PDB file of C-alpha atoms in Angstrom:
ATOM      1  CA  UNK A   1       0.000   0.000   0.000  1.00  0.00           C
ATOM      2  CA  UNK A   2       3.052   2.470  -0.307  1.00  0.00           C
ATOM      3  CA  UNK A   3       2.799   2.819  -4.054  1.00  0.00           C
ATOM      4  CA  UNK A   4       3.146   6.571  -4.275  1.00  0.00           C
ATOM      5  CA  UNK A   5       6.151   6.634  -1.550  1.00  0.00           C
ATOM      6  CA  UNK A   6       7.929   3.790  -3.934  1.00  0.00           C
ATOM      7  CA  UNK A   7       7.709   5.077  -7.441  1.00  0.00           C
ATOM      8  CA  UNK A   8       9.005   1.764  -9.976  1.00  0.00           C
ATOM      9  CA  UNK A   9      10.049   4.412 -12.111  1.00  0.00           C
ATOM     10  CA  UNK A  10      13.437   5.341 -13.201  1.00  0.00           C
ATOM     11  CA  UNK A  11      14.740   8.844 -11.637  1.00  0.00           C
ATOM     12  CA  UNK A  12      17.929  10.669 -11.259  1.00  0.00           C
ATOM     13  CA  UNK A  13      21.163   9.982  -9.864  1.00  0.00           C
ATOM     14  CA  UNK A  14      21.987  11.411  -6.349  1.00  0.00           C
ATOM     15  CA  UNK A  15      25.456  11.180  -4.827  1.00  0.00           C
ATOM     16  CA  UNK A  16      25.687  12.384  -1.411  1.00  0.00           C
ATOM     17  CA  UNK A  17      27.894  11.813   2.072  1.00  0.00           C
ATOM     18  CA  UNK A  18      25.762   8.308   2.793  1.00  0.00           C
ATOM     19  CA  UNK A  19      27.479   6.959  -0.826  1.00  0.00           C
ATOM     20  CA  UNK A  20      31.320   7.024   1.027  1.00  0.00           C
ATOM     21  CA  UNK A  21      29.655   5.800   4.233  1.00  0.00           C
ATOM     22  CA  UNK A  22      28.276   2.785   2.107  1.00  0.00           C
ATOM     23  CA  UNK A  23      31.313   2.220   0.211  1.00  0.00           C
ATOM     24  CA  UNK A  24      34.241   3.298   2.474  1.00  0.00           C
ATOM     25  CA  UNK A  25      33.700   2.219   5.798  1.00  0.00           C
ATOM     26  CA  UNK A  26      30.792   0.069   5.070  1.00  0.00           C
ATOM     27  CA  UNK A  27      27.927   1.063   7.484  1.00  0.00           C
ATOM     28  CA  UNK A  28      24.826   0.318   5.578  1.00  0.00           C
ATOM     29  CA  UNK A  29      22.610   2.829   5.544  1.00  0.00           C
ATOM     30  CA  UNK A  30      19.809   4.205   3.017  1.00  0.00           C
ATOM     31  CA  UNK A  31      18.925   8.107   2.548  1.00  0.00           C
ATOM     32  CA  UNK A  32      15.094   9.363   2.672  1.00  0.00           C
ATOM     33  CA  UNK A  33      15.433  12.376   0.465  1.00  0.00           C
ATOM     34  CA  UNK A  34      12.824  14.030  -1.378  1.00  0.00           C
ATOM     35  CA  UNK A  35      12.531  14.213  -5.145  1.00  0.00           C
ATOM     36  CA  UNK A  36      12.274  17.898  -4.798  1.00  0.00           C
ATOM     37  CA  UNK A  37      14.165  20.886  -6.830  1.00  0.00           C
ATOM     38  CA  UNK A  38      17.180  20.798  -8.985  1.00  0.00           C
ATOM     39  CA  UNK A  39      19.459  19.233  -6.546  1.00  0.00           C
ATOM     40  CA  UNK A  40      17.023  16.839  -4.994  1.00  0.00           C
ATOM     41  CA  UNK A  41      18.019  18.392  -1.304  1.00  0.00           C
ATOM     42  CA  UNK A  42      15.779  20.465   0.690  1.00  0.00           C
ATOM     43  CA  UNK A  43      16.680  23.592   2.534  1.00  0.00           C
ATOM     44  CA  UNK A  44      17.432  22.315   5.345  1.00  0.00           C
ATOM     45  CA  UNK A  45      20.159  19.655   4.135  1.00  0.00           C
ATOM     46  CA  UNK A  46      23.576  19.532   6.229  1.00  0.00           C
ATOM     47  CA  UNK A  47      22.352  22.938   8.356  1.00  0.00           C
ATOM     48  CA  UNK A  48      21.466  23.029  11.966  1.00  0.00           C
ATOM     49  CA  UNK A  49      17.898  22.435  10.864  1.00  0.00           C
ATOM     50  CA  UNK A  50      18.403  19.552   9.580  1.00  0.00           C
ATOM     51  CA  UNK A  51      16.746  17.375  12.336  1.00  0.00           C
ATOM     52  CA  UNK A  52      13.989  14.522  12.411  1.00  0.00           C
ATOM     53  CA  UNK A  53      11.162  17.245  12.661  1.00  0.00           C
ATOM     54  CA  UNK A  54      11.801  17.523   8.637  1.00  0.00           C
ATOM     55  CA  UNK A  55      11.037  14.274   7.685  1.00  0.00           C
ATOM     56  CA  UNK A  56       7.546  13.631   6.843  1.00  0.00           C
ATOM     57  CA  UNK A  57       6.149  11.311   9.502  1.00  0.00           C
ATOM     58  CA  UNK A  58       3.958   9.663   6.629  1.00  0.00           C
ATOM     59  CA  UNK A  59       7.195   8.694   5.042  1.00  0.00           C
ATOM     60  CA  UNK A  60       9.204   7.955   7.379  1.00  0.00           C
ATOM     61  CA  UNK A  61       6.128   5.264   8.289  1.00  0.00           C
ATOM     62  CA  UNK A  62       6.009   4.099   4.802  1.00  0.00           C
ATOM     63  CA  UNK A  63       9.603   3.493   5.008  1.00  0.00           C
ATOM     64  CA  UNK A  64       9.957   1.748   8.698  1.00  0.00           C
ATOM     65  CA  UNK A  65       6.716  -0.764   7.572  1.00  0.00           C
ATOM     66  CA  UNK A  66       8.258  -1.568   4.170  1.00  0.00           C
ATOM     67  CA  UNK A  67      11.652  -1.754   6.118  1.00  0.00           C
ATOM     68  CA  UNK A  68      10.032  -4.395   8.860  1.00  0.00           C
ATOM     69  CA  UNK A  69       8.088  -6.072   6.122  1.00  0.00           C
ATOM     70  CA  UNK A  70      11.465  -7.283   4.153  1.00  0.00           C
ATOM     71  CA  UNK A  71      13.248  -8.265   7.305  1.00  0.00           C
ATOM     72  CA  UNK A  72      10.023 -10.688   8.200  1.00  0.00           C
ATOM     73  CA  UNK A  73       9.950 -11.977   4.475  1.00  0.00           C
ATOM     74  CA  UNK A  74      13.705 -12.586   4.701  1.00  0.00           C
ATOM     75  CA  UNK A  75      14.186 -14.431   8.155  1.00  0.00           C
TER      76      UNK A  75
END
């Protein structure tokens, strides 16, 4: 039921800090970042307001269920 958070359609290519963390020193991790703008960063990216409060609690919802959802289908 999270069809319009996960779009099977092909987008642009972001490269941000979390692509080093990945690759480098090998913490997964996954970004939540909105398909907004030119640069595909909000405002509020890498400034003080950068905090939780910013991320849309529907999304971050989608995101924790889908999340939960694979780790039950996989174990």
């Amino acid at each position: 039921g999270y069809e319009r958070y996960f779009v099977n359609a092909q987008g642009r290519n972001i490269t941000d800090d979390h692509l080093f963390i990945n690759r480098i020193i090998r913490i997964p991790c996954i970004d939540i970042i909105p398909d907004e703008g030119e640069d595909g960063f909000g405002s509020f990216w890498h400034t003080t307001n950068d905090t939780m409060e910013v991320i849309d609690k529907s999304t971050l919802k989608a995101v924790g269920q889908t999340v939960l959802a694979v780790i039950y289908s996989e174990f």
